[in-house]
Amino acid sequence: MPRKSYRHLLYGIFVPLALAGCGYDDSRAAHWAQIGMIGMTSNDLQACAGPPDKAVTLNDTTRVFQYGYKPGVSGSFSISPLNLATINYGGNGSYCVTNVRLVGDRVTEVHYSGDNDKFIGTDGVCAAIVRGCVRQPEATMRPMQGGLFGPVSAFSAPPVPPQPASAVYNPQPLATAPRLVDKP
């Protein structure tokens, strides 16, 4: 085998392994779930992601399930040469909060927040919450096709699908909502 072929073979093996170790696959799995979980029933959601840590009912048709995850070790470390200054070398994020909006008992959007980025890729820490849904898809999930690099990116979340008006607006103001009054 020519020398050039060996180099391509090594790159073909090394690059995916290096990316996997830095959070690339976790970030893609989290973003994959933001598309694939749309349309899933709340029963299937709880079967693969578990019962939510918190649940809020926004109105008669809309609920938000919240899941939290805090890994034990963040992967970062600090160096303090001669006790003059501290240099922090970041690793992975330290926690993720996943909010899942359900309208009419179906998932309509998935959002991630918190310090949840991996060394390579965004939202990778959140993959632990949705990993069960991605690895073993439920019957009510959206079918997904895609190769090594599609249809999601590890570096940006997919766009939020349009929401029905009943999910965005409450027909009557909440008792705890502030009331704005025009000054005379």
PDB file of N, CA and C in Angstrom, residues 38-89:
ATOM      1  N   ILE A  38     -39.435  15.605  18.641  1.00  0.00           N
ATOM      2  CA  ILE A  38     -40.642  16.357  18.290  1.00  0.00           C
ATOM      3  C   ILE A  38     -41.745  15.369  17.909  1.00  0.00           C
ATOM      4  N   GLY A  39     -42.908  15.527  18.516  1.00  0.00           N
ATOM      5  CA  GLY A  39     -44.037  14.643  18.244  1.00  0.00           C
ATOM      6  C   GLY A  39     -44.162  13.481  19.212  1.00  0.00           C
ATOM      7  N   MET A  40     -43.163  13.273  20.032  1.00  0.00           N
ATOM      8  CA  MET A  40     -43.162  12.170  20.995  1.00  0.00           C
ATOM      9  C   MET A  40     -44.210  12.403  22.088  1.00  0.00           C
ATOM     10  N   THR A  41     -44.876  11.346  22.525  1.00  0.00           N
ATOM     11  CA  THR A  41     -45.864  11.481  23.601  1.00  0.00           C
ATOM     12  C   THR A  41     -45.156  11.637  24.945  1.00  0.00           C
ATOM     13  N   SER A  42     -45.859  12.190  25.911  1.00  0.00           N
ATOM     14  CA  SER A  42     -45.253  12.366  27.237  1.00  0.00           C
ATOM     15  C   SER A  42     -44.951  11.016  27.880  1.00  0.00           C
ATOM     16  N   ASN A  43     -45.759  10.003  27.597  1.00  0.00           N
ATOM     17  CA  ASN A  43     -45.481   8.669  28.147  1.00  0.00           C
ATOM     18  C   ASN A  43     -44.187   8.104  27.577  1.00  0.00           C
ATOM     19  N   ASP A  44     -43.975   8.247  26.261  1.00  0.00           N
ATOM     20  CA  ASP A  44     -42.728   7.770  25.660  1.00  0.00           C
ATOM     21  C   ASP A  44     -41.538   8.593  26.143  1.00  0.00           C
ATOM     22  N   LEU A  45     -41.727   9.894  26.316  1.00  0.00           N
ATOM     23  CA  LEU A  45     -40.658  10.748  26.842  1.00  0.00           C
ATOM     24  C   LEU A  45     -40.217  10.261  28.217  1.00  0.00           C
ATOM     25  N   GLN A  46     -41.166   9.986  29.084  1.00  0.00           N
ATOM     26  CA  GLN A  46     -40.826   9.526  30.427  1.00  0.00           C
ATOM     27  C   GLN A  46     -40.270   8.102  30.415  1.00  0.00           C
ATOM     28  N   ALA A  47     -40.639   7.311  29.419  1.00  0.00           N
ATOM     29  CA  ALA A  47     -40.095   5.957  29.319  1.00  0.00           C
ATOM     30  C   ALA A  47     -38.613   5.980  28.967  1.00  0.00           C
ATOM     31  N   CYS A  48     -38.185   6.924  28.123  1.00  0.00           N
ATOM     32  CA  CYS A  48     -36.775   6.929  27.717  1.00  0.00           C
ATOM     33  C   CYS A  48     -35.916   7.915  28.507  1.00  0.00           C
ATOM     34  N   ALA A  49     -36.467   9.029  28.976  1.00  0.00           N
ATOM     35  CA  ALA A  49     -35.679  10.020  29.719  1.00  0.00           C
ATOM     36  C   ALA A  49     -35.948   9.973  31.220  1.00  0.00           C
ATOM     37  N   GLY A  50     -36.977   9.238  31.621  1.00  0.00           N
ATOM     38  CA  GLY A  50     -37.330   9.152  33.028  1.00  0.00           C
ATOM     39  C   GLY A  50     -38.333  10.219  33.410  1.00  0.00           C
ATOM     40  N   PRO A  51     -38.867  10.133  34.627  1.00  0.00           N
ATOM     41  CA  PRO A  51     -39.803  11.164  35.074  1.00  0.00           C
ATOM     42  C   PRO A  51     -39.070  12.495  35.236  1.00  0.00           C
ATOM     43  N   PRO A  52     -39.739  13.609  34.959  1.00  0.00           N
ATOM     44  CA  PRO A  52     -39.060  14.904  35.061  1.00  0.00           C
ATOM     45  C   PRO A  52     -38.765  15.276  36.512  1.00  0.00           C
ATOM     46  N   ASP A  53     -37.728  16.091  36.690  1.00  0.00           N
ATOM     47  CA  ASP A  53     -37.419  16.625  38.013  1.00  0.00           C
ATOM     48  C   ASP A  53     -38.476  17.638  38.439  1.00  0.00           C
ATOM     49  N   LYS A  54     -38.977  18.405  37.476  1.00  0.00           N
ATOM     50  CA  LYS A  54     -40.028  19.390  37.724  1.00  0.00           C
ATOM     51  C   LYS A  54     -40.984  19.363  36.542  1.00  0.00           C
ATOM     52  N   ALA A  55     -42.244  19.677  36.805  1.00  0.00           N
ATOM     53  CA  ALA A  55     -43.243  19.807  35.740  1.00  0.00           C
ATOM     54  C   ALA A  55     -44.102  21.020  36.042  1.00  0.00           C
ATOM     55  N   VAL A  56     -44.313  21.845  35.040  1.00  0.00           N
ATOM     56  CA  VAL A  56     -45.106  23.059  35.190  1.00  0.00           C
ATOM     57  C   VAL A  56     -46.217  23.036  34.150  1.00  0.00           C
ATOM     58  N   THR A  57     -47.437  23.306  34.583  1.00  0.00           N
ATOM     59  CA  THR A  57     -48.560  23.428  33.661  1.00  0.00           C
ATOM     60  C   THR A  57     -48.744  24.908  33.345  1.00  0.00           C
ATOM     61  N   LEU A  58     -48.569  25.264  32.065  1.00  0.00           N
ATOM     62  CA  LEU A  58     -48.692  26.665  31.660  1.00  0.00           C
ATOM     63  C   LEU A  58     -50.135  27.057  31.369  1.00  0.00           C
ATOM     64  N   ASN A  59     -50.886  26.149  30.757  1.00  0.00           N
ATOM     65  CA  ASN A  59     -52.311  26.368  30.502  1.00  0.00           C
ATOM     66  C   ASN A  59     -52.958  25.001  30.274  1.00  0.00           C
ATOM     67  N   ASP A  60     -54.183  24.978  29.792  1.00  0.00           N
ATOM     68  CA  ASP A  60     -54.910  23.714  29.645  1.00  0.00           C
ATOM     69  C   ASP A  60     -54.240  22.735  28.691  1.00  0.00           C
ATOM     70  N   THR A  61     -53.465  23.229  27.742  1.00  0.00           N
ATOM     71  CA  THR A  61     -52.872  22.340  26.736  1.00  0.00           C
ATOM     72  C   THR A  61     -51.354  22.232  26.819  1.00  0.00           C
ATOM     73  N   THR A  62     -50.707  23.077  27.601  1.00  0.00           N
ATOM     74  CA  THR A  62     -49.248  23.174  27.555  1.00  0.00           C
ATOM     75  C   THR A  62     -48.611  22.896  28.911  1.00  0.00           C
ATOM     76  N   ARG A  63     -47.605  22.013  28.881  1.00  0.00           N
ATOM     77  CA  ARG A  63     -46.805  21.715  30.076  1.00  0.00           C
ATOM     78  C   ARG A  63     -45.328  21.805  29.711  1.00  0.00           C
ATOM     79  N   VAL A  64     -44.496  22.043  30.704  1.00  0.00           N
ATOM     80  CA  VAL A  64     -43.050  22.028  30.522  1.00  0.00           C
ATOM     81  C   VAL A  64     -42.471  21.049  31.529  1.00  0.00           C
ATOM     82  N   PHE A  65     -41.718  20.069  31.018  1.00  0.00           N
ATOM     83  CA  PHE A  65     -40.983  19.132  31.868  1.00  0.00           C
ATOM     84  C   PHE A  65     -39.545  19.622  31.943  1.00  0.00           C
ATOM     85  N   GLN A  66     -38.971  19.598  33.144  1.00  0.00           N
ATOM     86  CA  GLN A  66     -37.587  20.020  33.322  1.00  0.00           C
ATOM     87  C   GLN A  66     -36.769  18.866  33.876  1.00  0.00           C
ATOM     88  N   TYR A  67     -35.635  18.627  33.229  1.00  0.00           N
ATOM     89  CA  TYR A  67     -34.690  17.594  33.649  1.00  0.00           C
ATOM     90  C   TYR A  67     -33.359  18.272  33.952  1.00  0.00           C
ATOM     91  N   GLY A  68     -32.706  17.862  35.014  1.00  0.00           N
ATOM     92  CA  GLY A  68     -31.407  18.412  35.364  1.00  0.00           C
ATOM     93  C   GLY A  68     -30.352  17.327  35.412  1.00  0.00           C
ATOM     94  N   TYR A  69     -29.121  17.690  35.061  1.00  0.00           N
ATOM     95  CA  TYR A  69     -28.005  16.748  35.112  1.00  0.00           C
ATOM     96  C   TYR A  69     -26.753  17.504  35.520  1.00  0.00           C
ATOM     97  N   LYS A  70     -26.046  16.955  36.492  1.00  0.00           N
ATOM     98  CA  LYS A  70     -24.790  17.540  36.952  1.00  0.00           C
ATOM     99  C   LYS A  70     -23.771  16.417  37.042  1.00  0.00           C
ATOM    100  N   PRO A  71     -22.854  16.339  36.056  1.00  0.00           N
ATOM    101  CA  PRO A  71     -21.847  15.278  36.108  1.00  0.00           C
ATOM    102  C   PRO A  71     -20.922  15.454  37.299  1.00  0.00           C
ATOM    103  N   GLY A  72     -20.352  14.347  37.751  1.00  0.00           N
ATOM    104  CA  GLY A  72     -19.496  14.370  38.924  1.00  0.00           C
ATOM    105  C   GLY A  72     -18.210  15.133  38.740  1.00  0.00           C
ATOM    106  N   VAL A  73     -17.579  15.028  37.575  1.00  0.00           N
ATOM    107  CA  VAL A  73     -16.295  15.671  37.319  1.00  0.00           C
ATOM    108  C   VAL A  73     -16.418  16.469  36.035  1.00  0.00           C
ATOM    109  N   SER A  74     -15.987  17.716  36.060  1.00  0.00           N
ATOM    110  CA  SER A  74     -16.126  18.561  34.880  1.00  0.00           C
ATOM    111  C   SER A  74     -14.966  18.428  33.908  1.00  0.00           C
ATOM    112  N   GLY A  75     -13.839  17.875  34.317  1.00  0.00           N
ATOM    113  CA  GLY A  75     -12.711  17.690  33.417  1.00  0.00           C
ATOM    114  C   GLY A  75     -11.776  18.884  33.336  1.00  0.00           C
ATOM    115  N   SER A  76     -11.994  19.907  34.118  1.00  0.00           N
ATOM    116  CA  SER A  76     -11.106  21.059  34.077  1.00  0.00           C
ATOM    117  C   SER A  76     -10.086  20.969  35.210  1.00  0.00           C
ATOM    118  N   PHE A  77      -9.014  21.731  35.065  1.00  0.00           N
ATOM    119  CA  PHE A  77      -8.015  21.761  36.129  1.00  0.00           C
ATOM    120  C   PHE A  77      -7.371  23.138  36.167  1.00  0.00           C
ATOM    121  N   SER A  78      -6.727  23.445  37.270  1.00  0.00           N
ATOM    122  CA  SER A  78      -6.093  24.746  37.454  1.00  0.00           C
ATOM    123  C   SER A  78      -4.621  24.561  37.772  1.00  0.00           C
ATOM    124  N   ILE A  79      -3.834  25.528  37.326  1.00  0.00           N
ATOM    125  CA  ILE A  79      -2.406  25.549  37.633  1.00  0.00           C
ATOM    126  C   ILE A  79      -2.108  26.902  38.270  1.00  0.00           C
ATOM    127  N   SER A  80      -1.326  26.876  39.353  1.00  0.00           N
ATOM    128  CA  SER A  80      -0.957  28.112  40.028  1.00  0.00           C
ATOM    129  C   SER A  80       0.564  28.164  40.144  1.00  0.00           C
ATOM    130  N   PRO A  81       1.250  28.644  39.071  1.00  0.00           N
ATOM    131  CA  PRO A  81       2.710  28.681  39.126  1.00  0.00           C
ATOM    132  C   PRO A  81       3.210  29.718  40.134  1.00  0.00           C
ATOM    133  N   LEU A  82       4.053  29.275  41.037  1.00  0.00           N
ATOM    134  CA  LEU A  82       4.664  30.117  42.061  1.00  0.00           C
ATOM    135  C   LEU A  82       3.634  30.870  42.897  1.00  0.00           C
ATOM    136  N   ASN A  83       2.423  30.387  42.939  1.00  0.00           N
ATOM    137  CA  ASN A  83       1.330  31.012  43.684  1.00  0.00           C
ATOM    138  C   ASN A  83       1.115  32.481  43.311  1.00  0.00           C
ATOM    139  N   LEU A  84       1.471  32.849  42.077  1.00  0.00           N
ATOM    140  CA  LEU A  84       1.290  34.229  41.630  1.00  0.00           C
ATOM    141  C   LEU A  84      -0.065  34.435  40.952  1.00  0.00           C
ATOM    142  N   ALA A  85      -0.450  33.484  40.157  1.00  0.00           N
ATOM    143  CA  ALA A  85      -1.721  33.593  39.430  1.00  0.00           C
ATOM    144  C   ALA A  85      -2.243  32.185  39.189  1.00  0.00           C
ATOM    145  N   THR A  86      -3.521  32.095  39.001  1.00  0.00           N
ATOM    146  CA  THR A  86      -4.129  30.800  38.725  1.00  0.00           C
ATOM    147  C   THR A  86      -4.572  30.767  37.269  1.00  0.00           C
ATOM    148  N   ILE A  87      -4.178  29.724  36.587  1.00  0.00           N
ATOM    149  CA  ILE A  87      -4.572  29.530  35.192  1.00  0.00           C
ATOM    150  C   ILE A  87      -5.540  28.359  35.154  1.00  0.00           C
ATOM    151  N   ASN A  88      -6.737  28.590  34.634  1.00  0.00           N
ATOM    152  CA  ASN A  88      -7.740  27.537  34.524  1.00  0.00           C
ATOM    153  C   ASN A  88      -7.771  26.993  33.105  1.00  0.00           C
ATOM    154  N   TYR A  89      -7.712  25.696  33.007  1.00  0.00           N
ATOM    155  CA  TYR A  89      -7.852  25.022  31.724  1.00  0.00           C
ATOM    156  C   TYR A  89      -9.210  24.353  31.721  1.00  0.00           C
TER     157      TYR A  89
END
